[in-house]
Amino acid sequence: MAFTSISVAPSNAGGASGLHCVRNYTGLRPSTGLRLFNAGISIKRSSRSLVVIRASDAGEVSLKKTGLSIEECEAAVVAGNGPEAPPATPKAAAPAGTPLVQSLPLKRRPRRNRKSPALRASFQETYLTPANLVYPLFIHEGEEDTPIGAMPGCYRLGWRHGLLEEVSKARDFGVNSIVLFPKVPDALKSPTGDEAYNENGLVPRAIRLLKHKYPDLVIYTDVALDPYSSDGHDGIVREDGVIMNDETVHQLCKQAVAQARAGADVVSPSDMMDGRVRAIRAALDAEHFEDVSIMSYTAKYASGFYGPFREALDSNPRFGDKKTYQMNPANYREALIETQADEAEGADILLVKPGLPYLDVVRLLRDNSSLPIAAYQVSGEYSMIKAAGVLKMIDEEKVMMESLMCLRRAGADMILTYFALQAARCLCGEKR
């Protein structure tokens, strides 16, 4: 099939110094097998240039400047002596054995808008950029980074060194938002999770270090007691096993204030206690942290997809489960109750967790709230894609990007994902 290329040569020959490229992040990048020119790149060049057009494989047709004035060119065309254009591309032949049929009487053929990469890009409805991604990072007190067995490619990062290095990598590719999750020493855990609001604890120390190094970094924090609780639950556990709501909220307020004081930009209650958003907002305002945002885990389900995360933090419940405070996966309308409550109590962002198995809930919140919607692509989702990729059951990169795009399409403005750095590299055109 004939192929046409257009090359632009600056008049001041001698390199590409006349080109100034600005990368744009717009959707999934095209396959490397396609021959695209200037895709995702804006090019500024000198107005004086030589244009050469090459067409067809049968031979070259070279159109060079003749030096004629506009009037002379127009006169030649009027006199019937206009220049010849390259030949039209011939219609491609069908394979042998293709039946001869009359065209279907279709007024609409949606495939017309999908027939080339340029058209598909023109009509793309959903876009994914590194700015849509929040990178969850696990931290610990150690000096070395330790791999997490159930989450290939993820580590517990040493808060002094490994954390800074990983954040630097992410920022290089446009990811400037992170959320911190601590692996707390067992000796510091207690039934009431008091270490959660220790202002010299692991998370506040890490926040201060990050803000000193990267002042414009957006830091989200997790507000819940499970990493600090000797029982492994998100709240204080009564001796009969009941999770105490109001007493837990009291602790969460102190935790949120300690994080804000360290420099957190967004505090994120993930505990699912009733009334915690209103109480945290009041506590922050009372300490003059009116500018600190609240991202509420509005629809957090009691899901089986959290297993690898709990290994990463060593925060499995010592007994029972979390079904008395996390939502039933069978429930859909209940998410509206939580949405209305969080909006009324002062949440700035609403989050759905898990992500991909709950796309209907993401869309439900998007259709019923004007607040930004976040989705959490959780550890189980990440690990399944990684495992299937290692076994060559799927193309890991394609499925990763498709899964993130689907979350955006469902209505998520931002996505918390362990793929953040890897996906940003893809969006920037860099292979793994």
Coordinates of C-alpha atoms in Angstrom, one line a residue:
M1 CA 0.0 0.0 0.0
A2 CA 1.3 3.5 -0.9
F3 CA 2.7 5.5 2.0
T4 CA 3.0 9.3 2.1
S5 CA 5.4 11.1 4.4
I6 CA 6.0 14.8 4.8
S7 CA 9.4 16.0 6.0
V8 CA 10.1 19.5 7.1
A9 CA 13.6 20.8 6.7
P10 CA 14.6 24.1 8.4
S11 CA 16.2 26.6 6.1
N12 CA 19.2 27.0 8.4
A13 CA 20.4 23.4 7.8
G14 CA 22.6 22.0 10.4
G15 CA 20.7 20.0 13.0
A16 CA 17.4 20.0 14.7
S17 CA 18.0 23.2 16.7
G18 CA 15.1 24.8 15.0
L19 CA 12.7 22.3 16.6
H20 CA 11.2 22.9 20.0
C21 CA 9.2 19.9 21.3
V22 CA 6.7 19.9 24.1
R23 CA 5.4 16.5 25.2
N24 CA 1.6 16.2 25.8
Y25 CA 0.0 13.4 27.8
T26 CA -3.1 12.6 25.9
G27 CA -4.6 9.1 26.3
L28 CA -2.9 5.7 25.6
R29 CA 0.2 6.0 23.5
P30 CA 0.1 4.4 20.0
S31 CA 1.6 1.1 19.1
T32 CA 5.3 1.3 18.2
G33 CA 4.5 -0.5 15.0
L34 CA 2.6 2.5 13.6
R35 CA 4.4 5.2 11.6
L36 CA 3.2 8.4 13.1
F37 CA 4.8 11.8 12.7
N38 CA 4.6 14.4 15.5
A39 CA 2.1 12.4 17.6
G40 CA 1.7 14.1 20.9
I41 CA 4.3 16.7 20.0
S42 CA 3.9 20.3 19.2
I43 CA 6.6 21.6 16.9
K44 CA 7.7 25.2 16.3
R45 CA 9.8 25.8 13.2
S46 CA 11.2 28.6 11.1
S47 CA 8.6 30.0 8.7
R48 CA 11.2 29.6 5.8
S49 CA 11.3 25.9 4.9
L50 CA 11.6 23.5 2.0
V51 CA 8.7 21.0 1.6
V52 CA 9.4 17.7 -0.1
I53 CA 6.5 15.2 -0.7
R54 CA 7.2 11.6 -1.4
A55 CA 4.4 9.3 -2.5
S56 CA 3.9 5.7 -3.6
D57 CA 6.3 2.9 -3.8
A58 CA 6.3 2.9 -7.7
G59 CA 8.5 5.9 -7.9
E60 CA 9.1 9.3 -6.4
V61 CA 7.3 12.5 -7.3
S62 CA 9.2 15.5 -6.1
L63 CA 7.5 18.9 -5.8
K64 CA 10.1 21.6 -5.6
K65 CA 9.6 25.4 -5.4
T66 CA 9.6 26.9 -8.9
G67 CA 10.2 30.5 -7.9
L68 CA 7.0 31.6 -9.6
S69 CA 4.9 34.4 -8.0
I70 CA 1.4 33.7 -6.7
E71 CA -0.1 35.5 -9.8
E72 CA 2.0 33.4 -12.1
C73 CA 0.9 30.2 -10.4
E74 CA -2.7 31.2 -10.5
A75 CA -2.4 32.1 -14.2
A76 CA -0.9 28.7 -15.0
V77 CA -3.8 27.0 -13.3
V78 CA -6.4 29.1 -15.1
A79 CA -4.7 28.3 -18.5
G80 CA -4.9 24.6 -17.7
N81 CA -1.2 24.2 -17.1
G82 CA -1.4 23.5 -13.4
P83 CA 1.2 21.2 -11.7
E84 CA 0.5 17.5 -11.4
A85 CA -0.3 16.1 -8.0
P86 CA 1.0 12.8 -6.8
P87 CA -1.2 9.8 -7.9
A88 CA -4.1 8.8 -5.7
T89 CA -3.6 5.8 -3.4
P90 CA -5.1 2.7 -5.2
K91 CA -7.8 0.8 -3.3
A92 CA -6.4 -2.2 -1.5
A93 CA -7.3 -5.6 -3.0
A94 CA -9.4 -8.1 -1.0
P95 CA -8.0 -11.5 -0.4
A96 CA -8.8 -14.4 -2.8
G97 CA -12.2 -16.0 -2.0
T98 CA -13.8 -12.9 -0.6
P99 CA -17.5 -13.0 -1.6
L100 CA -18.9 -10.2 -3.9
V101 CA -21.8 -8.6 -2.1
Q102 CA -23.8 -5.4 -2.4
S103 CA -23.1 -2.7 0.2
L104 CA -25.4 -2.8 3.2
P105 CA -27.9 0.1 3.2
L106 CA -26.4 1.7 6.3
K107 CA -26.8 5.4 7.0
R108 CA -24.4 5.2 9.9
R109 CA -21.2 3.3 10.0
P110 CA -19.5 4.0 13.4
R111 CA -16.3 2.3 12.1
R112 CA -15.7 5.3 9.9
N113 CA -14.5 7.2 13.0
R114 CA -12.2 4.4 14.0
K115 CA -10.4 3.7 10.8
S116 CA -7.1 5.4 11.5
P117 CA -5.0 6.3 14.5
A118 CA -5.5 10.0 13.8
L119 CA -9.3 9.7 13.7
R120 CA -9.4 7.6 16.8
A121 CA -7.3 10.1 18.7
S122 CA -9.5 13.0 17.4
F123 CA -12.6 11.4 18.9
Q124 CA -11.2 9.9 22.1
E125 CA -13.5 10.8 25.0
T126 CA -11.4 9.9 28.0
Y127 CA -7.8 10.9 28.7
L128 CA -5.3 9.6 31.2
T129 CA -2.3 11.7 32.3
P130 CA 0.3 11.3 35.1
A131 CA -1.6 14.1 36.9
N132 CA -4.6 11.8 37.4
L133 CA -2.5 9.3 39.4
V134 CA -1.7 9.1 43.1
Y135 CA 1.2 6.8 44.1
P136 CA 0.6 4.7 47.3
L137 CA 4.0 4.2 49.0
F138 CA 4.8 1.8 51.9
I139 CA 7.4 3.0 54.4
H140 CA 9.2 1.5 57.4
E141 CA 11.8 2.4 60.0
G142 CA 14.6 0.4 58.3
E143 CA 17.5 1.8 56.2
E144 CA 17.0 -0.7 53.4
D145 CA 14.1 -1.2 51.0
T146 CA 12.5 -4.6 51.4
P147 CA 10.4 -6.3 48.7
I148 CA 6.8 -7.2 49.3
G149 CA 6.3 -10.8 48.3
A150 CA 2.6 -10.5 47.3
M151 CA 3.1 -7.3 45.4
P152 CA 5.9 -7.8 42.8
G153 CA 7.7 -4.5 42.1
C154 CA 6.5 -2.9 45.4
Y155 CA 8.7 -2.3 48.5
R156 CA 8.6 -1.2 52.0
L157 CA 10.8 1.9 51.6
G158 CA 13.2 3.2 54.1
W159 CA 11.8 6.6 55.0
R160 CA 15.1 8.4 54.9
H161 CA 16.4 7.3 51.5
G162 CA 14.3 4.9 49.6
L163 CA 11.2 7.0 49.9
L164 CA 12.9 10.1 48.6
E165 CA 14.4 8.2 45.7
E166 CA 11.0 6.7 44.7
V167 CA 9.3 10.1 44.9
S168 CA 12.0 11.6 42.8
K169 CA 11.5 9.0 40.1
A170 CA 7.7 9.5 40.1
R171 CA 8.1 13.3 39.8
D172 CA 10.4 12.9 36.8
F173 CA 7.4 11.4 35.0
G174 CA 4.8 13.8 36.1
V175 CA 3.4 12.0 39.2
N176 CA 3.4 14.6 42.0
S177 CA 0.9 13.1 44.4
I178 CA 1.6 10.3 46.8
V179 CA -0.2 8.6 49.8
L180 CA 1.8 7.1 52.7
F181 CA 1.2 3.8 54.5
P182 CA 3.4 2.9 57.5
K183 CA 4.6 -0.5 58.6
V184 CA 4.7 0.2 62.4
P185 CA 6.8 -1.8 64.8
D186 CA 4.7 -4.2 66.8
A187 CA 6.2 -2.8 70.1
L188 CA 4.5 0.5 69.3
K189 CA 1.0 -1.0 68.6
S190 CA -1.7 -0.8 71.3
P191 CA -5.4 -1.4 71.7
T192 CA -6.1 2.3 71.3
G193 CA -3.6 3.0 68.6
D194 CA -2.0 6.0 70.4
E195 CA 1.0 5.9 68.1
A196 CA -1.2 7.1 65.3
Y197 CA -1.0 10.7 66.6
N198 CA 2.6 10.7 67.8
E199 CA 4.0 13.8 66.1
N200 CA 7.4 12.3 65.9
G201 CA 6.0 9.0 64.5
L202 CA 7.0 7.4 61.2
V203 CA 4.4 9.2 59.1
P204 CA 4.9 12.8 60.5
R205 CA 8.6 12.4 60.2
A206 CA 8.3 11.2 56.6
I207 CA 6.0 14.1 55.7
R208 CA 8.4 16.7 57.1
L209 CA 11.3 15.1 55.2
L210 CA 9.4 15.1 51.9
K211 CA 8.1 18.6 52.3
H212 CA 11.7 19.8 53.0
K213 CA 13.0 18.1 49.9
Y214 CA 9.9 18.7 47.6
P215 CA 7.8 21.6 48.9
D216 CA 5.3 21.3 46.0
L217 CA 4.7 17.6 46.4
V218 CA 1.0 16.7 47.2
I219 CA 1.0 14.4 50.2
Y220 CA -2.1 12.3 51.1
T221 CA -2.2 10.4 54.4
D222 CA -4.2 7.5 55.6
V223 CA -6.4 8.2 58.7
A224 CA -7.2 4.9 60.4
L225 CA -6.0 2.9 63.4
D226 CA -5.3 -0.5 61.9
P227 CA -1.5 0.0 61.3
Y228 CA -1.2 1.1 64.9
S229 CA -3.7 -1.2 66.6
S230 CA -2.5 -4.4 68.3
D231 CA -5.9 -5.8 67.2
G232 CA -5.4 -5.0 63.5
H233 CA -8.8 -3.2 63.3
D234 CA -9.5 0.3 62.1
G235 CA -11.0 1.3 65.4
I236 CA -10.9 0.6 69.1
V237 CA -12.2 -2.9 69.9
R238 CA -14.4 -3.5 73.0
E239 CA -13.8 -6.7 75.0
D240 CA -16.9 -8.3 73.3
G241 CA -15.4 -7.7 69.8
V242 CA -17.5 -4.6 69.0
I243 CA -15.7 -1.8 67.2
M244 CA -16.3 1.4 69.2
N245 CA -17.4 4.2 66.8
D246 CA -17.3 7.5 68.7
E247 CA -14.2 6.7 70.7
T248 CA -12.4 5.8 67.5
V249 CA -13.4 9.0 65.9
H250 CA -11.9 10.9 68.8
Q251 CA -8.5 9.2 68.1
L252 CA -8.8 9.8 64.3
C253 CA -9.2 13.5 64.9
K254 CA -5.9 13.6 66.8
Q255 CA -4.3 11.6 64.1
A256 CA -5.5 13.9 61.3
V257 CA -4.3 17.0 63.2
A258 CA -0.9 15.5 63.8
Q259 CA -0.6 14.7 60.1
A260 CA -1.7 18.2 59.1
R261 CA 0.8 19.8 61.5
A262 CA 3.6 17.8 59.9
G263 CA 2.6 19.2 56.5
A264 CA 0.0 16.8 54.9
D265 CA -2.0 18.4 52.1
V266 CA -4.9 15.9 52.2
V267 CA -6.0 13.6 55.1
S268 CA -7.9 10.5 54.1
P269 CA -10.1 8.7 56.7
S270 CA -10.3 5.1 55.5
D271 CA -11.8 3.7 58.7
M272 CA -15.5 3.9 57.7
M273 CA -16.7 5.1 61.2
D274 CA -19.9 7.1 61.2
G275 CA -19.5 10.9 61.6
R276 CA -15.7 11.0 61.2
V277 CA -15.6 13.5 58.4
R278 CA -17.5 16.1 60.3
A279 CA -15.4 15.6 63.4
I280 CA -12.1 15.7 61.5
R281 CA -13.1 18.9 59.7
A282 CA -14.0 20.5 63.0
A283 CA -10.7 19.4 64.6
L284 CA -8.6 20.7 61.6
D285 CA -10.4 24.0 61.6
A286 CA -10.0 24.4 65.3
E287 CA -6.2 24.1 64.8
H288 CA -6.3 26.6 61.9
F289 CA -5.7 23.9 59.2
E290 CA -8.7 25.1 57.1
D291 CA -6.7 24.6 53.9
V292 CA -6.0 20.9 54.6
S293 CA -8.4 18.8 52.4
I294 CA -10.3 15.6 53.4
M295 CA -10.5 12.7 51.0
S296 CA -13.1 10.4 52.5
Y297 CA -13.2 6.7 51.7
T298 CA -16.9 7.1 51.0
A299 CA -17.6 3.7 49.6
K300 CA -15.1 1.3 51.0
Y301 CA -16.2 -2.3 50.7
A302 CA -15.3 -5.4 52.8
S303 CA -13.4 -6.8 49.9
G304 CA -11.2 -9.9 49.4
F305 CA -9.0 -7.8 47.1
Y306 CA -7.1 -6.3 50.1
G307 CA -5.0 -9.3 51.0
P308 CA -1.6 -8.2 49.6
F309 CA -1.9 -4.8 51.2
R310 CA -2.4 -6.3 54.7
E311 CA 0.8 -8.4 54.1
A312 CA 2.6 -5.2 53.2
L313 CA 1.6 -3.5 56.5
D314 CA 1.4 -6.6 58.6
S315 CA -2.1 -5.3 59.6
N316 CA -4.4 -8.3 59.4
P317 CA -7.1 -8.3 62.1
R318 CA -6.1 -10.4 65.0
F319 CA -9.6 -11.8 65.1
G320 CA -12.9 -11.5 63.1
D321 CA -13.3 -9.3 60.0
K322 CA -14.2 -5.7 59.1
K323 CA -17.7 -6.3 58.0
T324 CA -19.3 -4.3 60.8
Y325 CA -17.8 -1.1 59.4
Q326 CA -16.8 -1.7 55.8
M327 CA -19.7 -2.0 53.2
N328 CA -21.3 -5.1 52.0
P329 CA -20.1 -5.8 48.4
A330 CA -23.6 -6.7 47.5
N331 CA -24.9 -3.2 48.2
Y332 CA -25.2 -0.4 45.6
R333 CA -27.7 2.1 46.9
E334 CA -26.0 2.2 50.3
A335 CA -23.1 4.1 48.6
L336 CA -25.5 7.0 48.1
I337 CA -26.2 7.2 51.8
E338 CA -22.5 7.4 52.5
T339 CA -22.0 10.0 49.7
Q340 CA -24.7 12.3 51.0
A341 CA -23.3 12.0 54.5
D342 CA -19.7 12.8 53.5
E343 CA -20.8 15.7 51.3
A344 CA -22.9 17.2 54.2
E345 CA -20.0 16.7 56.7
G346 CA -17.4 18.6 54.6
A347 CA -15.5 16.1 52.5
D348 CA -13.5 17.6 49.6
I349 CA -13.0 14.3 47.6
L350 CA -15.0 11.1 47.6
L351 CA -13.2 7.7 47.1
V352 CA -14.4 4.3 46.0
K353 CA -12.4 1.2 47.1
P354 CA -11.7 -1.2 45.4
G355 CA -11.7 0.2 41.9
L356 CA -12.2 -2.0 38.9
P357 CA -14.7 -4.5 40.4
Y358 CA -16.8 -1.5 41.5
L359 CA -17.0 0.6 38.3
D360 CA -20.7 0.9 38.8
V361 CA -20.3 2.5 42.2
V362 CA -17.7 4.9 40.7
R363 CA -20.3 5.9 38.1
L364 CA -23.0 6.2 40.8
L365 CA -20.9 8.7 42.8
R366 CA -19.9 10.6 39.6
D367 CA -23.6 11.0 38.6
N368 CA -24.7 12.0 42.1
S369 CA -22.0 14.4 43.3
S370 CA -20.2 17.4 41.9
L371 CA -17.2 16.7 44.1
P372 CA -14.0 15.1 42.7
I373 CA -14.2 11.3 42.6
A374 CA -11.2 9.1 43.4
A375 CA -10.9 5.3 42.8
Y376 CA -8.4 3.0 44.5
Q377 CA -7.0 0.3 42.3
V378 CA -6.1 -1.9 45.2
S379 CA -3.3 -4.4 45.9
G380 CA -5.3 -7.4 44.8
E381 CA -6.1 -5.8 41.4
Y382 CA -2.4 -4.9 41.0
S383 CA -1.1 -8.3 42.0
M384 CA -3.5 -10.2 39.7
I385 CA -2.3 -8.2 36.7
K386 CA 1.3 -8.6 37.6
A387 CA 0.9 -12.4 38.1
A388 CA -0.9 -12.9 34.9
G389 CA 1.7 -10.8 33.1
V390 CA 4.5 -13.0 34.4
L391 CA 2.7 -16.1 33.3
K392 CA 2.3 -14.5 29.8
M393 CA -1.5 -14.9 30.0
I394 CA -1.9 -11.2 29.3
D395 CA 0.1 -8.3 28.0
E396 CA 0.8 -6.6 31.4
E397 CA 1.4 -3.2 30.0
K398 CA -1.8 -3.1 27.8
V399 CA -4.0 -4.5 30.6
M400 CA -2.5 -2.0 33.1
M401 CA -3.3 0.9 30.9
E402 CA -6.7 -0.4 29.9
S403 CA -7.7 -0.9 33.6
L404 CA -6.7 2.7 34.5
M405 CA -8.5 4.1 31.4
C406 CA -11.6 2.2 32.5
L407 CA -11.5 3.8 35.9
R408 CA -11.3 7.2 34.3
R409 CA -14.1 6.4 31.9
A410 CA -16.3 5.3 34.7
G411 CA -15.9 8.8 36.2
A412 CA -12.8 8.8 38.5
D413 CA -11.0 12.1 38.4
M414 CA -8.0 10.5 40.2
I415 CA -6.7 7.0 40.7
L416 CA -4.7 5.7 43.6
T417 CA -2.6 2.9 42.0
Y418 CA 0.6 1.0 42.6
F419 CA 1.1 1.2 38.8
A420 CA 1.5 5.0 39.0
L421 CA 5.2 5.2 38.1
Q422 CA 5.0 2.4 35.6
A423 CA 1.9 3.9 33.9
A424 CA 3.5 7.4 33.8
R425 CA 6.5 6.0 32.1
C426 CA 4.3 4.5 29.5
L427 CA 2.4 7.7 29.0
C428 CA 5.7 9.5 28.5
G429 CA 6.7 7.0 25.9
E430 CA 9.3 5.0 27.9
K431 CA 9.3 1.2 27.8
R432 CA 9.5 -0.8 31.0

